[in-house]
Short mmCIF file of C-alpha atoms in Angstrom, two decimals:
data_model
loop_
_atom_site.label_atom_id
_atom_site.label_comp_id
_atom_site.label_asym_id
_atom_site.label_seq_id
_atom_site.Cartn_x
_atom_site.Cartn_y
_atom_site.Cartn_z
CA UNK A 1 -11.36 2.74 27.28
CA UNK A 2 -8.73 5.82 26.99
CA UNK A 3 -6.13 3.45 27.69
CA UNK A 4 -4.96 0.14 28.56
CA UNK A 5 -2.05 -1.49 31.07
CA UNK A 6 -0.18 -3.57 29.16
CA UNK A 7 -0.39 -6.94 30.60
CA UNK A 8 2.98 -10.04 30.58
CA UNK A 9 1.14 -11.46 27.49
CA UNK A 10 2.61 -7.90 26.17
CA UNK A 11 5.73 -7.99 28.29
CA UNK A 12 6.74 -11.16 26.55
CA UNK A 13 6.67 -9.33 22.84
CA UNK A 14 8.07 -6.13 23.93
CA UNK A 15 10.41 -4.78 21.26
CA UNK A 16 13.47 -4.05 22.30
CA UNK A 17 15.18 -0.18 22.18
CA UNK A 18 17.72 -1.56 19.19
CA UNK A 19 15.03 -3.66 16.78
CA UNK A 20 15.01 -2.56 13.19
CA UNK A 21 11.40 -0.80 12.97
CA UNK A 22 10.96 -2.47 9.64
CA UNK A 23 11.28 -5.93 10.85
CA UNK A 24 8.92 -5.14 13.38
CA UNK A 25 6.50 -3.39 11.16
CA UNK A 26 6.58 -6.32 9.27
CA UNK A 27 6.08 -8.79 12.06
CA UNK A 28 2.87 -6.53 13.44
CA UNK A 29 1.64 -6.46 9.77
CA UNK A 30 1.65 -10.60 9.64
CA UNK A 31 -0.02 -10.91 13.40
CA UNK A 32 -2.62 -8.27 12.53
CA UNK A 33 -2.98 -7.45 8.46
CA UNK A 34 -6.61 -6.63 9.08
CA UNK A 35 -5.43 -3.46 11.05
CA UNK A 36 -2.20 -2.23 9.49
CA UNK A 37 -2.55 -0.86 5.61
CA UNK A 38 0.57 -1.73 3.83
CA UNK A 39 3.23 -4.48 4.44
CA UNK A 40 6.10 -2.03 4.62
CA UNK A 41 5.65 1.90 6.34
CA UNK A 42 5.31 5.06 3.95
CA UNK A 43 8.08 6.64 1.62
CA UNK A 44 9.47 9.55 3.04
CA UNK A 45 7.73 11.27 -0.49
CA UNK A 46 4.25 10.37 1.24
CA UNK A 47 5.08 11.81 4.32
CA UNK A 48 5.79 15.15 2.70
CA UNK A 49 3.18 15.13 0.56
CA UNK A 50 0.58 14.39 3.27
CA UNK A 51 1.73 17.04 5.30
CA UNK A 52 2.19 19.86 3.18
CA UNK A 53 -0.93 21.49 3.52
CA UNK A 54 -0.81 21.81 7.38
CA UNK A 55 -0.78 24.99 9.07
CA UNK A 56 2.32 24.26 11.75
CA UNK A 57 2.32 27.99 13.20
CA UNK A 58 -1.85 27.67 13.85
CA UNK A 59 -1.56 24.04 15.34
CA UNK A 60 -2.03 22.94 19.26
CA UNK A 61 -3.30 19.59 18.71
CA UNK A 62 -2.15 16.36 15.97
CA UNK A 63 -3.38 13.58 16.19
CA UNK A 64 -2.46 10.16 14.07
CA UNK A 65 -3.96 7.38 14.30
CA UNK A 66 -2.20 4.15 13.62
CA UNK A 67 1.10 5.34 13.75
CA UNK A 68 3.10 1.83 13.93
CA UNK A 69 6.46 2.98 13.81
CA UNK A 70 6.48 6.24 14.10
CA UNK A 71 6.97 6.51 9.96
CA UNK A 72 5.48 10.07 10.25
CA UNK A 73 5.58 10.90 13.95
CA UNK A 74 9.50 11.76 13.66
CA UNK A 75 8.61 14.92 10.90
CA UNK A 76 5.67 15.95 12.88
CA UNK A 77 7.45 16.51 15.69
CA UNK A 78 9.93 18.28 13.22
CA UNK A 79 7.58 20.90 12.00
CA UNK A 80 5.22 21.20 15.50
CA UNK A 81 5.76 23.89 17.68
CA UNK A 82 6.89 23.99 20.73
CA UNK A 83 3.54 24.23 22.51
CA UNK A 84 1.60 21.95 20.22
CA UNK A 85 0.87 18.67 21.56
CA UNK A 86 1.26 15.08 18.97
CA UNK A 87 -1.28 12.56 20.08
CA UNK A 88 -0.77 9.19 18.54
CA UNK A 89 -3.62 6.38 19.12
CA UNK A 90 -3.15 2.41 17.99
CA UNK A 91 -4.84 -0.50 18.99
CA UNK A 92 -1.74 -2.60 18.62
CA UNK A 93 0.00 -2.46 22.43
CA UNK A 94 3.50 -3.61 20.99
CA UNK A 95 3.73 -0.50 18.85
CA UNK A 96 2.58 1.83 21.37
CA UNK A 97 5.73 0.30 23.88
CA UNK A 98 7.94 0.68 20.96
CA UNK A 99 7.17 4.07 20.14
CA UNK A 100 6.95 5.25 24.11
CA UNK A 101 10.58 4.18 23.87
CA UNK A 102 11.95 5.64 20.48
CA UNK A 103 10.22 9.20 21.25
CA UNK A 104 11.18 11.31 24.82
CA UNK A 105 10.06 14.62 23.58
CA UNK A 106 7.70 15.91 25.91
CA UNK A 107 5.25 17.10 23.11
CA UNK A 108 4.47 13.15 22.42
CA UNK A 109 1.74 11.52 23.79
CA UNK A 110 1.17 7.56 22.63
CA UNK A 111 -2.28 6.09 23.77
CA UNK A 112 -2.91 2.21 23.75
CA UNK A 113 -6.68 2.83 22.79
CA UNK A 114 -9.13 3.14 19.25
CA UNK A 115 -9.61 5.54 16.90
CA UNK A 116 -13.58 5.59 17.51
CA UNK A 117 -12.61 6.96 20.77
CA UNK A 118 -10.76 9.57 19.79
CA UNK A 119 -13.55 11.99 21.52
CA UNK A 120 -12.76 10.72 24.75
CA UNK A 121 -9.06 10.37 24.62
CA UNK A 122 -8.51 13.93 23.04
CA UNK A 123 -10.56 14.96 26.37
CA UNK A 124 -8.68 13.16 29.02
CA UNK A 125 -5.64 15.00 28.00
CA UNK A 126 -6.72 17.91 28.27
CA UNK A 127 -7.68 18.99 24.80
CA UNK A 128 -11.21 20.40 23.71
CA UNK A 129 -10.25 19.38 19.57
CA UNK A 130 -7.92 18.99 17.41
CA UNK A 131 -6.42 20.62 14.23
CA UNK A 132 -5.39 17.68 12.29
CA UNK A 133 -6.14 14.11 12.35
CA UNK A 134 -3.78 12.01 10.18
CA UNK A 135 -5.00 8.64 9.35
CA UNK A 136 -2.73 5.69 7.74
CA UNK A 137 -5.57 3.37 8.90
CA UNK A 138 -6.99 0.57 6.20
CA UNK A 139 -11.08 1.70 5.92
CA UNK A 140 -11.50 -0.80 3.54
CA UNK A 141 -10.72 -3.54 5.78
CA UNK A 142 -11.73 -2.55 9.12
CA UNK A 143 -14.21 -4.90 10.97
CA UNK A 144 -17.43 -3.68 10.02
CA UNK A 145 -18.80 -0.58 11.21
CA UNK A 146 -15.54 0.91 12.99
CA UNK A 147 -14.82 2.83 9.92
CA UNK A 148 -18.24 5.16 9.77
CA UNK A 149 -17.57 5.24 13.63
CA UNK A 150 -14.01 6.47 13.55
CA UNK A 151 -15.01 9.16 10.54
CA UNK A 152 -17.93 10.55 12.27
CA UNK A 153 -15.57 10.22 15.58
CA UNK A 154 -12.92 12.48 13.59
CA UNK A 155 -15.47 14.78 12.10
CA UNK A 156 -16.70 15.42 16.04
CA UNK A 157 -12.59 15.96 17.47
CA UNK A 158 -11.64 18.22 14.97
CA UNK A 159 -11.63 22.04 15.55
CA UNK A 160 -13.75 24.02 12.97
CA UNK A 161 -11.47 24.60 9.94
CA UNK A 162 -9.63 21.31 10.80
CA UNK A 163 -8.50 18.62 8.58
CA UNK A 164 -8.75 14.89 8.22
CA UNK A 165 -5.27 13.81 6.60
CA UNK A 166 -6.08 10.12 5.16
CA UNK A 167 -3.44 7.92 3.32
CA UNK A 168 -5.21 4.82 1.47
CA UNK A 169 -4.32 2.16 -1.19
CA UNK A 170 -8.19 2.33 -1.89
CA UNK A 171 -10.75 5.07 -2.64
CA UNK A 172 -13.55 3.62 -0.40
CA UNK A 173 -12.82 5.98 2.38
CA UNK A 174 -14.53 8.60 0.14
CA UNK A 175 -17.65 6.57 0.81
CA UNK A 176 -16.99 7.89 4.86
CA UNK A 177 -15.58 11.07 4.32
CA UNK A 178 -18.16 13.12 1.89
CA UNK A 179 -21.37 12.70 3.61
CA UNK A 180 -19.32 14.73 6.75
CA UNK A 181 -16.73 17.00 4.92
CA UNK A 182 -16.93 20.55 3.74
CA UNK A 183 -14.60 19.81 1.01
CA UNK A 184 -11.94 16.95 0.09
CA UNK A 185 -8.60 17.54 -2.19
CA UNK A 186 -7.11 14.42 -3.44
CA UNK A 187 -3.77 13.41 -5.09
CA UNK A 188 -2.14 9.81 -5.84
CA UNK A 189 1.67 9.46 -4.68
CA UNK A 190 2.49 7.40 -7.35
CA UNK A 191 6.63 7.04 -6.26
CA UNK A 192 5.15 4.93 -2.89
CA UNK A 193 5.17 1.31 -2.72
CA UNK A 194 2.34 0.51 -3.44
CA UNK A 195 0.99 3.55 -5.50
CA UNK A 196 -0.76 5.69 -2.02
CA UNK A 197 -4.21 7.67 -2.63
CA UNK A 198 -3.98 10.90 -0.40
CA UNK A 199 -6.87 12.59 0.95
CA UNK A 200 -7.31 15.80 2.69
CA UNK A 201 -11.16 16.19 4.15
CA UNK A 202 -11.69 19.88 5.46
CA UNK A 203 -14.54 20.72 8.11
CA UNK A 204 -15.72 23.83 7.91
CA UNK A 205 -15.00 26.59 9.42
CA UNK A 206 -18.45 27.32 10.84
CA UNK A 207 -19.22 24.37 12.17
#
């Protein structure tokens, strides 16, 4: 399903336009630590570091998945041009509202939906792939089989010379990523708490 109404079950835990994003990062991260990868959001010297190898002046289409907060969506939307398009995709309805509220740029796009059907979503608005996928998403704990289906998923989305942007606090998500990629750089942000493993999986260009 591309997307879901969000129902009074929602309506009662809607965040409100003034809560502190880290309390309810927090809150989200008790209800659901399955889904969310770290108990506080990224340091601003992940974010850079994630991002640096992006092409901004060749990019229509970025997608994130699990974006909680918005921890990176706020420099995306920084660097993306004015034409380019930020598609963010989370399975958790509260962030979704929260995040429909904090950003009004017109390039943002916040889909209550999963990763695995990132295919589908990318379609229904509009899109044929995408240049980047950036992925905060815990691999190593997702129920079992969503994370082969949301790399192969990724692999399918992304434009031919694309890149799969994946910050982890393990290294099984090279398990996922090498049977599919052309090539993966890796680096370790050692300054974020805790100590992030950064991954950058490249499809080729001919495929």
């Amino acid at each position: 399903m591309v997307d879901r109404a969000l129902g009074s079950s929602v309506d009662a835990n809607r965040p409100s336009a003034s809560i502190n994003p880290f309390a309810l990062f927090f809150r989200e991260f008790l209800r659901h630590p399955v889904m969310i990868g770290s108990i506080i959001p990224s340091s601003r010297r992940t974010i850079d570091a994630m991002l640096a190898p992006v092409d901004w002046s060749r990019t229509k289409l970025f997608v994130e998945y699990g974006p909680g907060v918005g921890t990176f969506c706020g420099t995306i939307l920084e660097r993306l041009p004015a034409d380019a398009t930020l598609l963010v995709i989370d399975t958790n309805p509260v962030f979704i509202d929260f995040l429909r509220r904090k950003f009004s740029d017109s390039r943002f796009v916040a889909v209550h939906g999963s990763a695995a059907d990132v295919n589908e979503i990318v379609a229904a608005h509009g899109f044929d792939k995408a240049d980047y996928v950036l992925s905060g998403l815990p691999f190593s704990t997702l129920p079992g089989g969503m994370g082969p289906a949301i790399a192969e998923a990724t692999h399918r989305v992304l434009a031919p010379g694309g890149s799969f942007l994946v910050y982890q606090y393990s290294a099984y998500v090279l398990s996922l990523l090498e049977p599919l990629f052309e090539s993966i750089d890796r680096d370790l942000e050692w300054w974020n708490i805790p100590p992030c493993g950064l991954f950058w999986a490249h499809k080729a260009a001919g495929e």
